[in-house]
Amino acid sequence: MFALVDCNNFYASCERVFQPNLRNQPIVVLSNNDGCVIARSNEAKALGVPMGAPAFKYEKLFMQEGIHVFSCNFTLYGDMSNRVMNVLSHFTPEIEIYSVDEAFLNLKGFELYNLGEYGNNIRHTVTKNTGIPVSVGIAQTRSLAKLANRIAKKFPKETKGVYVIDTDEKRIKALKWLKIGDVWGIGRQHEKRLLLRGIRTAYEFTELSNQWVQKKMSVVGVRLKKDLQGKETIQAEEIKRKQSISTTRTFEENYKDFNLIRERISTFSIKCAEKLRQQKSKCNLIMVFIRTNNHRSDQQQYYRNIVVKTDYPTSSSIDIVKYANKGLKTIFKEGLQYKKAGIVLMGIVPESEAQLNLFFHENPKHKRLMQTIDRINSTIAPNKIKFACQDLTRTWKMKQEKLSQCYSTKLNEIIEIKI
């Protein structure tokens, strides 16, 4: 059996831990540069704030409804995540941290326990020790635990935040309730393909033949299907591995100079390559895009992207920068004022499954060099080692006008208690 423990409205809950007056108040957290909404409390959702909402378009609503707005405080959220995971590690010897606010607990050997009570104990202890409310879903496999957790969150009054799928009857009922697009591991393209075939629920997906699923969704789709049938087949990292990795930024001002944009594209490429190596993958395609400010009707508008195919699967920052700049040269248009640019790595495959090329291959020296750079940057300081194509004097700082204090990590911002 597996338990999936998921923090409720994690970013908003982190803010509430140190500001109790925000409980039951609507909260939204904004993305990098205070651009758009990336997290909402239930109260903010009820007021009609959509995920991804541009902050400037909803400023009036925020003021009218008294919605509390925060810049993303990843230092605080990361520390609170570590605290939650530390508490969870006391409940089982095997814990798989899936994301900043989710973790799978392997409950093998807990068969004689009352799993519902155990889930309630987990929920109570995490909330008591950290102040973060969580939901717990328990089932035979990881994908079913994910489903059980979804039910616990969707029906908090009935489940009290804990739901256990421990019978075939419960499993089938849950699968018939779950829409196909909400199945863990089913992306948009697979959802479209399944809907065209008339598959609308997770249960209908489990009724498909293995041959059809493998042909349309690869062997990972077959594993997911078996996992939903209650046969432990799929590992968390199989779905956790990203199929695309991107870094995009809105510039603090309009850029006209090609060299300035090339420096930004190079830096974005290096950031993406680091993420690629972290998940032990390589990419085959690199998309580069640039755009002008679409909010300035008085300026000439231009948006263009290009996908560059690499000669071989690579995770080398040197290679990825080279291909990205090649793409940028193709789409760059002189005389325009650019406001945004970005990089998206696609065609991602695990290192162990990368297709070799008879005539071209990644320079073996690059691998050792990248490992050394990653080690230095992760142990000494981020961006300690830079490439010559980057601006060595530039320190990029996000716009964070509504940033809360780092209560738990900085002594000069520690919470004060008046007694």
Tab-separated table of C-alpha atoms in Angstrom:
chain	number	residue	atom	x	y	z
A	1	MET	CA	0.000	0.000	0.000
A	2	PHE	CA	1.033	3.581	-0.651
A	3	ALA	CA	0.001	6.860	0.956
A	4	LEU	CA	0.173	10.112	-0.976
A	5	VAL	CA	0.421	13.085	1.363
A	6	ASP	CA	-0.327	16.387	-0.366
A	7	CYS	CA	-0.196	19.821	1.292
A	8	ASN	CA	-3.390	21.838	0.878
A	9	ASN	CA	-2.920	25.176	-0.937
A	10	PHE	CA	0.740	24.893	0.021
A	11	TYR	CA	2.032	28.376	-0.845
A	12	ALA	CA	-0.965	30.076	0.767
A	13	SER	CA	-0.695	27.794	3.806
A	14	CYS	CA	2.979	28.741	4.247
A	15	GLU	CA	1.999	32.414	4.414
A	16	ARG	CA	-0.739	31.630	6.947
A	17	VAL	CA	1.600	29.763	9.301
A	18	PHE	CA	3.349	33.019	10.194
A	19	GLN	CA	0.344	35.306	9.675
A	20	PRO	CA	-2.597	33.573	11.405
A	21	ASN	CA	-4.846	36.553	10.659
A	22	LEU	CA	-4.885	35.320	7.036
A	23	ARG	CA	-6.796	32.138	7.917
A	24	ASN	CA	-10.046	31.900	5.965
A	25	GLN	CA	-8.933	34.946	3.959
A	26	PRO	CA	-8.498	34.854	0.138
A	27	ILE	CA	-4.831	34.613	-0.880
A	28	VAL	CA	-3.050	34.489	-4.228
A	29	VAL	CA	0.662	33.981	-4.889
A	30	LEU	CA	2.251	35.457	-8.010
A	31	SER	CA	4.885	34.006	-10.335
A	32	ASN	CA	8.376	35.329	-11.051
A	33	ASN	CA	8.355	39.102	-11.549
A	34	ASP	CA	4.839	39.230	-10.051
A	35	GLY	CA	3.473	38.259	-13.447
A	36	CYS	CA	0.544	35.895	-12.968
A	37	VAL	CA	-1.258	33.826	-10.342
A	38	ILE	CA	0.419	30.482	-9.619
A	39	ALA	CA	-1.356	29.566	-6.362
A	40	ARG	CA	-4.754	30.347	-4.837
A	41	SER	CA	-6.434	29.617	-1.551
A	42	ASN	CA	-9.899	28.053	-1.722
A	43	GLU	CA	-11.383	31.438	-0.836
A	44	ALA	CA	-9.650	33.070	-3.830
A	45	LYS	CA	-10.881	30.291	-6.117
A	46	ALA	CA	-14.435	30.906	-4.913
A	47	LEU	CA	-14.083	34.573	-5.876
A	48	GLY	CA	-13.356	33.579	-9.472
A	49	VAL	CA	-9.587	34.079	-9.669
A	50	PRO	CA	-8.346	31.603	-12.332
A	51	MET	CA	-4.969	29.910	-12.304
A	52	GLY	CA	-2.511	31.797	-14.496
A	53	ALA	CA	-4.487	35.047	-14.252
A	54	PRO	CA	-2.316	38.072	-15.239
A	55	ALA	CA	-1.896	40.104	-12.062
A	56	PHE	CA	-2.344	43.488	-13.738
A	57	LYS	CA	-5.738	42.459	-15.169
A	58	TYR	CA	-7.059	41.365	-11.769
A	59	GLU	CA	-5.726	44.226	-9.625
A	60	LYS	CA	-9.209	45.757	-9.377
A	61	LEU	CA	-10.739	42.447	-8.255
A	62	PHE	CA	-7.954	41.933	-5.713
A	63	MET	CA	-8.735	45.330	-4.166
A	64	GLN	CA	-12.519	45.008	-4.318
A	65	GLU	CA	-12.609	41.582	-2.684
A	66	GLY	CA	-9.784	42.167	-0.214
A	67	ILE	CA	-7.611	39.423	-1.715
A	68	HIS	CA	-4.161	39.255	-0.128
A	69	VAL	CA	-1.465	39.164	-2.826
A	70	PHE	CA	2.063	37.781	-2.284
A	71	SER	CA	5.157	37.491	-4.449
A	72	CYS	CA	6.500	33.940	-4.599
A	73	ASN	CA	8.785	33.356	-1.600
A	74	PHE	CA	10.550	30.145	-2.618
A	75	THR	CA	13.034	30.400	0.254
A	76	LEU	CA	10.204	30.196	2.783
A	77	TYR	CA	8.262	27.559	0.826
A	78	GLY	CA	11.349	25.368	0.416
A	79	ASP	CA	12.105	25.458	4.134
A	80	MET	CA	8.501	24.620	5.062
A	81	SER	CA	8.569	21.763	2.554
A	82	ASN	CA	11.674	20.333	4.249
A	83	ARG	CA	9.896	20.510	7.610
A	84	VAL	CA	6.855	18.652	6.274
A	85	MET	CA	9.005	15.942	4.655
A	86	ASN	CA	11.013	15.536	7.850
A	87	VAL	CA	7.809	14.856	9.806
A	88	LEU	CA	6.602	12.372	7.181
A	89	SER	CA	9.895	10.453	7.342
A	90	HIS	CA	8.964	9.328	10.873
A	91	PHE	CA	5.945	7.400	9.592
A	92	THR	CA	7.726	5.003	7.215
A	93	PRO	CA	11.308	4.045	6.353
A	94	GLU	CA	10.551	4.597	2.638
A	95	ILE	CA	9.466	8.058	1.490
A	96	GLU	CA	9.510	9.331	-2.100
A	97	ILE	CA	9.404	13.129	-2.347
A	98	TYR	CA	7.423	13.766	-5.510
A	99	SER	CA	7.290	17.572	-5.462
A	100	VAL	CA	7.682	20.501	-3.096
A	101	ASP	CA	4.285	19.700	-1.509
A	102	GLU	CA	3.751	15.989	-2.210
A	103	ALA	CA	5.324	12.737	-1.060
A	104	PHE	CA	4.570	9.032	-1.422
A	105	LEU	CA	4.915	6.873	1.689
A	106	ASN	CA	5.510	3.166	1.115
A	107	LEU	CA	3.311	1.348	3.632
A	108	LYS	CA	4.557	-2.136	2.871
A	109	GLY	CA	4.302	-4.185	6.067
A	110	PHE	CA	1.534	-2.007	7.498
A	111	GLU	CA	-1.209	-4.467	6.491
A	112	LEU	CA	-2.334	-5.063	10.095
A	113	TYR	CA	-2.709	-1.343	10.784
A	114	ASN	CA	-5.999	0.490	10.516
A	115	LEU	CA	-4.863	2.567	7.536
A	116	GLY	CA	-7.632	5.131	7.954
A	117	GLU	CA	-6.517	5.850	11.518
A	118	TYR	CA	-2.882	5.871	10.415
A	119	GLY	CA	-3.714	8.443	7.727
A	120	ASN	CA	-5.505	10.593	10.296
A	121	ASN	CA	-2.442	10.354	12.562
A	122	ILE	CA	-0.202	11.514	9.691
A	123	ARG	CA	-2.528	14.419	8.924
A	124	HIS	CA	-2.830	15.496	12.556
A	125	THR	CA	0.923	15.276	13.255
A	126	VAL	CA	2.001	17.224	10.158
A	127	THR	CA	-0.492	20.007	10.849
A	128	LYS	CA	0.424	20.164	14.552
A	129	ASN	CA	4.198	20.196	13.968
A	130	THR	CA	4.362	22.496	10.924
A	131	GLY	CA	1.047	24.346	10.714
A	132	ILE	CA	0.538	23.044	7.153
A	133	PRO	CA	-2.775	21.217	6.498
A	134	VAL	CA	-2.502	18.084	4.371
A	135	SER	CA	-4.719	15.522	2.660
A	136	VAL	CA	-3.891	11.812	2.632
A	137	GLY	CA	-4.847	9.217	0.023
A	138	ILE	CA	-4.041	5.541	0.581
A	139	ALA	CA	-4.301	2.707	-1.959
A	140	GLN	CA	-2.537	-0.317	-3.472
A	141	THR	CA	-0.580	1.607	-6.104
A	142	ARG	CA	0.833	5.105	-6.554
A	143	SER	CA	-1.701	6.138	-9.192
A	144	LEU	CA	-4.610	4.928	-7.057
A	145	ALA	CA	-3.138	6.702	-4.012
A	146	LYS	CA	-3.078	9.860	-6.131
A	147	LEU	CA	-6.758	9.281	-6.949
A	148	ALA	CA	-7.613	8.628	-3.277
A	149	ASN	CA	-5.903	11.878	-2.348
A	150	ARG	CA	-7.955	13.732	-4.950
A	151	ILE	CA	-11.141	12.389	-3.400
A	152	ALA	CA	-9.946	13.382	0.099
A	153	LYS	CA	-9.404	16.949	-1.156
A	154	LYS	CA	-12.620	17.142	-3.175
A	155	PHE	CA	-14.834	15.949	-0.326
A	156	PRO	CA	-13.167	17.243	2.878
A	157	LYS	CA	-16.318	17.087	5.029
A	158	GLU	CA	-17.107	13.479	4.158
A	159	THR	CA	-13.516	12.189	4.264
A	160	LYS	CA	-12.038	14.564	6.880
A	161	GLY	CA	-8.986	14.799	4.627
A	162	VAL	CA	-8.194	11.072	4.499
A	163	TYR	CA	-9.486	8.487	2.020
A	164	VAL	CA	-8.521	4.834	1.642
A	165	ILE	CA	-9.157	2.731	-1.472
A	166	ASP	CA	-8.856	-0.761	-0.020
A	167	THR	CA	-11.504	-2.728	-1.936
A	168	ASP	CA	-12.178	-3.382	-5.600
A	169	GLU	CA	-15.612	-1.834	-5.207
A	170	LYS	CA	-14.081	1.459	-3.983
A	171	ARG	CA	-11.483	1.355	-6.774
A	172	ILE	CA	-14.054	0.945	-9.557
A	173	LYS	CA	-16.352	3.620	-8.091
A	174	ALA	CA	-13.424	6.062	-7.890
A	175	LEU	CA	-12.267	5.300	-11.442
A	176	LYS	CA	-15.772	5.875	-12.813
A	177	TRP	CA	-15.863	9.250	-11.031
A	178	LEU	CA	-12.451	10.446	-12.286
A	179	LYS	CA	-12.376	12.249	-15.656
A	180	ILE	CA	-9.744	10.979	-18.070
A	181	GLY	CA	-8.005	14.365	-18.229
A	182	ASP	CA	-7.523	14.290	-14.453
A	183	VAL	CA	-5.711	10.946	-14.408
A	184	TRP	CA	-2.159	11.252	-13.060
A	185	GLY	CA	0.188	10.957	-16.046
A	186	ILE	CA	-2.381	11.660	-18.790
A	187	GLY	CA	-1.249	14.782	-20.629
A	188	ARG	CA	-3.277	17.008	-22.940
A	189	GLN	CA	-2.345	15.175	-26.123
A	190	HIS	CA	-3.236	11.779	-24.691
A	191	GLU	CA	-6.466	13.248	-23.285
A	192	LYS	CA	-7.477	14.475	-26.766
A	193	ARG	CA	-6.649	11.102	-28.297
A	194	LEU	CA	-8.669	9.230	-25.678
A	195	LEU	CA	-11.657	11.571	-25.900
A	196	LEU	CA	-11.760	11.059	-29.678
A	197	ARG	CA	-12.034	7.343	-28.976
A	198	GLY	CA	-14.911	7.991	-26.576
A	199	ILE	CA	-12.922	7.404	-23.387
A	200	ARG	CA	-14.165	9.850	-20.782
A	201	THR	CA	-13.342	8.267	-17.438
A	202	ALA	CA	-10.392	6.510	-15.866
A	203	TYR	CA	-12.455	3.323	-15.658
A	204	GLU	CA	-13.082	3.319	-19.419
A	205	PHE	CA	-9.328	3.758	-19.899
A	206	THR	CA	-8.634	0.596	-17.867
A	207	GLU	CA	-11.031	-1.329	-20.148
A	208	LEU	CA	-8.940	-0.605	-23.284
A	209	SER	CA	-6.729	-3.331	-24.742
A	210	ASN	CA	-3.026	-3.309	-23.887
A	211	GLN	CA	-2.194	-3.381	-27.607
A	212	TRP	CA	-4.081	-0.144	-28.345
A	213	VAL	CA	-2.680	1.651	-25.277
A	214	GLN	CA	0.897	0.651	-26.098
A	215	LYS	CA	0.526	1.709	-29.730
A	216	LYS	CA	-0.929	5.132	-28.860
A	217	MET	CA	0.694	5.852	-25.490
A	218	SER	CA	3.841	3.695	-25.345
A	219	VAL	CA	4.696	1.132	-22.684
A	220	VAL	CA	4.337	3.797	-19.936
A	221	GLY	CA	0.636	4.034	-20.804
A	222	VAL	CA	0.261	0.283	-20.338
A	223	ARG	CA	1.969	0.498	-16.951
A	224	LEU	CA	-0.343	3.314	-15.930
A	225	LYS	CA	-3.365	1.266	-16.970
A	226	LYS	CA	-2.212	-1.719	-14.891
A	227	ASP	CA	-1.470	0.573	-11.961
A	228	LEU	CA	-5.048	1.873	-12.072
A	229	GLN	CA	-6.222	-1.756	-12.097
A	230	GLY	CA	-4.485	-2.248	-8.745
A	231	LYS	CA	-1.308	-3.941	-10.005
A	232	GLU	CA	1.773	-2.073	-8.791
A	233	THR	CA	3.608	-1.380	-12.025
A	234	ILE	CA	4.607	2.227	-12.389
A	235	GLN	CA	7.292	4.067	-10.446
A	236	ALA	CA	6.898	7.707	-9.389
A	237	GLU	CA	9.916	8.876	-11.397
A	238	GLU	CA	8.416	7.489	-14.632
A	239	ILE	CA	5.699	10.146	-14.530
A	240	LYS	CA	7.708	12.727	-12.621
A	241	ARG	CA	10.267	13.020	-15.438
A	242	LYS	CA	9.362	16.114	-17.421
A	243	GLN	CA	8.624	15.786	-21.117
A	244	SER	CA	9.622	19.398	-21.733
A	245	ILE	CA	11.742	21.879	-19.789
A	246	SER	CA	11.437	25.614	-20.263
A	247	THR	CA	12.884	28.893	-19.039
A	248	THR	CA	11.144	32.072	-20.157
A	249	ARG	CA	11.419	35.630	-18.902
A	250	THR	CA	9.776	38.987	-19.471
A	251	PHE	CA	12.549	41.575	-19.708
A	252	GLU	CA	12.655	44.498	-17.287
A	253	GLU	CA	12.821	46.781	-20.354
A	254	ASN	CA	12.574	46.507	-24.126
A	255	TYR	CA	15.645	45.024	-25.845
A	256	LYS	CA	16.676	46.008	-29.369
A	257	ASP	CA	20.292	44.818	-29.357
A	258	PHE	CA	20.805	41.283	-30.671
A	259	ASN	CA	23.744	40.688	-28.329
A	260	LEU	CA	21.628	41.459	-25.261
A	261	ILE	CA	18.961	38.977	-26.324
A	262	ARG	CA	21.605	36.391	-27.232
A	263	GLU	CA	23.037	36.680	-23.708
A	264	ARG	CA	19.572	36.098	-22.234
A	265	ILE	CA	18.886	33.124	-24.525
A	266	SER	CA	22.282	31.640	-23.607
A	267	THR	CA	21.538	32.015	-19.880
A	268	PHE	CA	18.084	30.450	-20.292
A	269	SER	CA	19.635	27.550	-22.229
A	270	ILE	CA	22.171	26.902	-19.469
A	271	LYS	CA	19.402	26.924	-16.852
A	272	CYS	CA	17.350	24.414	-18.862
A	273	ALA	CA	20.389	22.191	-19.397
A	274	GLU	CA	20.980	22.071	-15.630
A	275	LYS	CA	17.391	20.925	-15.054
A	276	LEU	CA	17.799	18.355	-17.833
A	277	ARG	CA	20.878	16.863	-16.171
A	278	GLN	CA	19.179	16.826	-12.779
A	279	GLN	CA	16.599	14.359	-14.068
A	280	LYS	CA	19.286	12.394	-15.949
A	281	SER	CA	17.844	13.100	-19.392
A	282	LYS	CA	18.893	14.379	-22.804
A	283	CYS	CA	16.991	16.403	-25.400
A	284	ASN	CA	16.673	16.155	-29.171
A	285	LEU	CA	14.782	19.391	-29.925
A	286	ILE	CA	15.180	23.002	-28.786
A	287	MET	CA	12.505	25.624	-29.307
A	288	VAL	CA	13.525	29.305	-29.167
A	289	PHE	CA	10.999	32.135	-29.155
A	290	ILE	CA	11.095	35.936	-28.985
A	291	ARG	CA	8.247	38.420	-28.847
A	292	THR	CA	7.574	42.137	-28.630
A	293	ASN	CA	5.339	43.732	-25.986
A	294	ASN	CA	1.800	42.750	-26.990
A	295	HIS	CA	0.404	45.309	-24.542
A	296	ARG	CA	1.925	48.182	-26.548
A	297	SER	CA	-0.354	48.785	-29.493
A	298	ASP	CA	1.788	51.758	-30.491
A	299	GLN	CA	4.733	49.468	-31.315
A	300	GLN	CA	5.206	47.028	-34.180
A	301	GLN	CA	4.224	43.541	-33.041
A	302	TYR	CA	6.284	40.437	-33.750
A	303	TYR	CA	6.236	36.902	-32.392
A	304	ARG	CA	8.291	34.095	-33.803
A	305	ASN	CA	9.562	30.710	-32.664
A	306	ILE	CA	11.706	28.043	-34.223
A	307	VAL	CA	12.459	24.431	-33.328
A	308	VAL	CA	16.046	23.342	-33.864
A	309	LYS	CA	16.863	19.638	-34.052
A	310	THR	CA	20.131	18.616	-32.460
A	311	ASP	CA	22.481	16.262	-34.291
A	312	TYR	CA	22.435	13.918	-31.290
A	313	PRO	CA	20.714	13.697	-27.879
A	314	THR	CA	22.514	16.050	-25.513
A	315	SER	CA	22.414	17.565	-22.038
A	316	SER	CA	25.561	19.648	-22.489
A	317	SER	CA	25.088	23.357	-21.775
A	318	ILE	CA	27.680	24.080	-24.461
A	319	ASP	CA	25.739	22.199	-27.134
A	320	ILE	CA	22.334	23.533	-26.105
A	321	VAL	CA	23.585	27.143	-26.139
A	322	LYS	CA	25.077	26.565	-29.596
A	323	TYR	CA	21.821	25.233	-31.082
A	324	ALA	CA	19.679	27.845	-29.306
A	325	ASN	CA	21.757	30.733	-30.655
A	326	LYS	CA	21.578	29.190	-34.107
A	327	GLY	CA	17.779	29.316	-33.835
A	328	LEU	CA	17.799	32.881	-32.482
A	329	LYS	CA	19.846	34.148	-35.449
A	330	THR	CA	17.209	32.710	-37.791
A	331	ILE	CA	14.199	34.391	-36.184
A	332	PHE	CA	15.698	37.676	-34.930
A	333	LYS	CA	14.421	40.761	-36.760
A	334	GLU	CA	16.338	44.037	-36.539
A	335	GLY	CA	14.746	47.284	-35.399
A	336	LEU	CA	12.085	45.829	-33.099
A	337	GLN	CA	11.740	46.173	-29.332
A	338	TYR	CA	11.597	42.760	-27.695
A	339	LYS	CA	9.993	42.237	-24.302
A	340	LYS	CA	10.061	38.465	-23.796
A	341	ALA	CA	12.117	35.445	-24.849
A	342	GLY	CA	12.435	31.831	-23.865
A	343	ILE	CA	13.772	28.341	-24.400
A	344	VAL	CA	11.900	25.032	-24.375
A	345	LEU	CA	13.768	21.714	-24.462
A	346	MET	CA	11.722	18.929	-26.082
A	347	GLY	CA	12.189	15.420	-27.367
A	348	ILE	CA	13.443	14.477	-23.911
A	349	VAL	CA	14.641	10.910	-23.310
A	350	PRO	CA	16.380	9.221	-20.366
A	351	GLU	CA	20.176	9.129	-20.638
A	352	SER	CA	20.066	5.335	-20.756
A	353	GLU	CA	17.661	5.347	-23.753
A	354	ALA	CA	19.329	8.039	-25.889
A	355	GLN	CA	19.617	6.986	-29.556
A	356	LEU	CA	23.235	7.044	-30.731
A	357	ASN	CA	24.299	8.631	-34.023
A	358	LEU	CA	26.902	6.938	-36.211
A	359	PHE	CA	28.458	10.215	-37.400
A	360	PHE	CA	27.795	12.714	-34.593
A	361	HIS	CA	27.960	12.397	-30.835
A	362	GLU	CA	28.248	14.453	-27.689
A	363	ASN	CA	31.824	15.330	-26.739
A	364	PRO	CA	32.733	13.001	-23.817
A	365	LYS	CA	34.690	15.834	-22.192
A	366	HIS	CA	31.472	17.818	-21.897
A	367	LYS	CA	29.949	15.283	-19.511
A	368	ARG	CA	32.811	15.514	-17.026
A	369	LEU	CA	32.876	19.312	-17.342
A	370	MET	CA	29.112	19.612	-16.733
A	371	GLN	CA	29.329	17.332	-13.690
A	372	THR	CA	32.068	19.511	-12.212
A	373	ILE	CA	30.197	22.766	-12.878
A	374	ASP	CA	26.951	21.378	-11.431
A	375	ARG	CA	28.762	20.183	-8.313
A	376	ILE	CA	30.418	23.572	-7.722
A	377	ASN	CA	27.212	25.526	-8.342
A	378	SER	CA	25.177	23.273	-6.041
A	379	THR	CA	27.654	23.096	-3.147
A	380	ILE	CA	29.353	26.509	-3.086
A	381	ALA	CA	26.858	28.974	-4.557
A	382	PRO	CA	24.350	29.107	-7.442
A	383	ASN	CA	25.830	30.525	-10.671
A	384	LYS	CA	29.337	30.537	-9.165
A	385	ILE	CA	30.603	29.168	-12.476
A	386	LYS	CA	29.366	30.998	-15.565
A	387	PHE	CA	30.005	30.564	-19.275
A	388	ALA	CA	31.717	33.224	-21.373
A	389	CYS	CA	28.490	33.768	-23.324
A	390	GLN	CA	26.837	35.045	-20.137
A	391	ASP	CA	27.082	38.500	-18.626
A	392	LEU	CA	29.552	37.866	-15.810
A	393	THR	CA	28.582	41.033	-13.924
A	394	ARG	CA	24.831	40.584	-14.167
A	395	THR	CA	22.855	39.328	-11.210
A	396	TRP	CA	19.269	38.748	-12.219
A	397	LYS	CA	16.781	39.772	-9.543
A	398	MET	CA	13.080	39.123	-9.730
A	399	LYS	CA	10.496	41.819	-9.264
A	400	GLN	CA	8.985	40.922	-5.887
A	401	GLU	CA	7.048	43.923	-4.651
A	402	LYS	CA	4.765	41.873	-2.388
A	403	LEU	CA	7.345	39.520	-0.869
A	404	SER	CA	6.707	38.233	2.643
A	405	GLN	CA	9.518	37.734	5.146
A	406	CYS	CA	11.707	34.624	5.246
A	407	TYR	CA	10.524	33.941	8.793
A	408	SER	CA	12.233	30.582	9.193
A	409	THR	CA	15.559	31.074	7.384
A	410	LYS	CA	16.803	34.608	8.103
A	411	LEU	CA	17.554	35.768	11.634
A	412	ASN	CA	16.808	39.400	10.809
A	413	GLU	CA	13.335	38.394	9.563
A	414	ILE	CA	12.465	35.941	12.318
A	415	ILE	CA	8.952	36.219	13.689
A	416	GLU	CA	8.534	38.479	16.725
A	417	ILE	CA	6.200	37.548	19.564
A	418	LYS	CA	4.898	40.229	21.895
A	419	ILE	CA	4.209	39.026	25.428
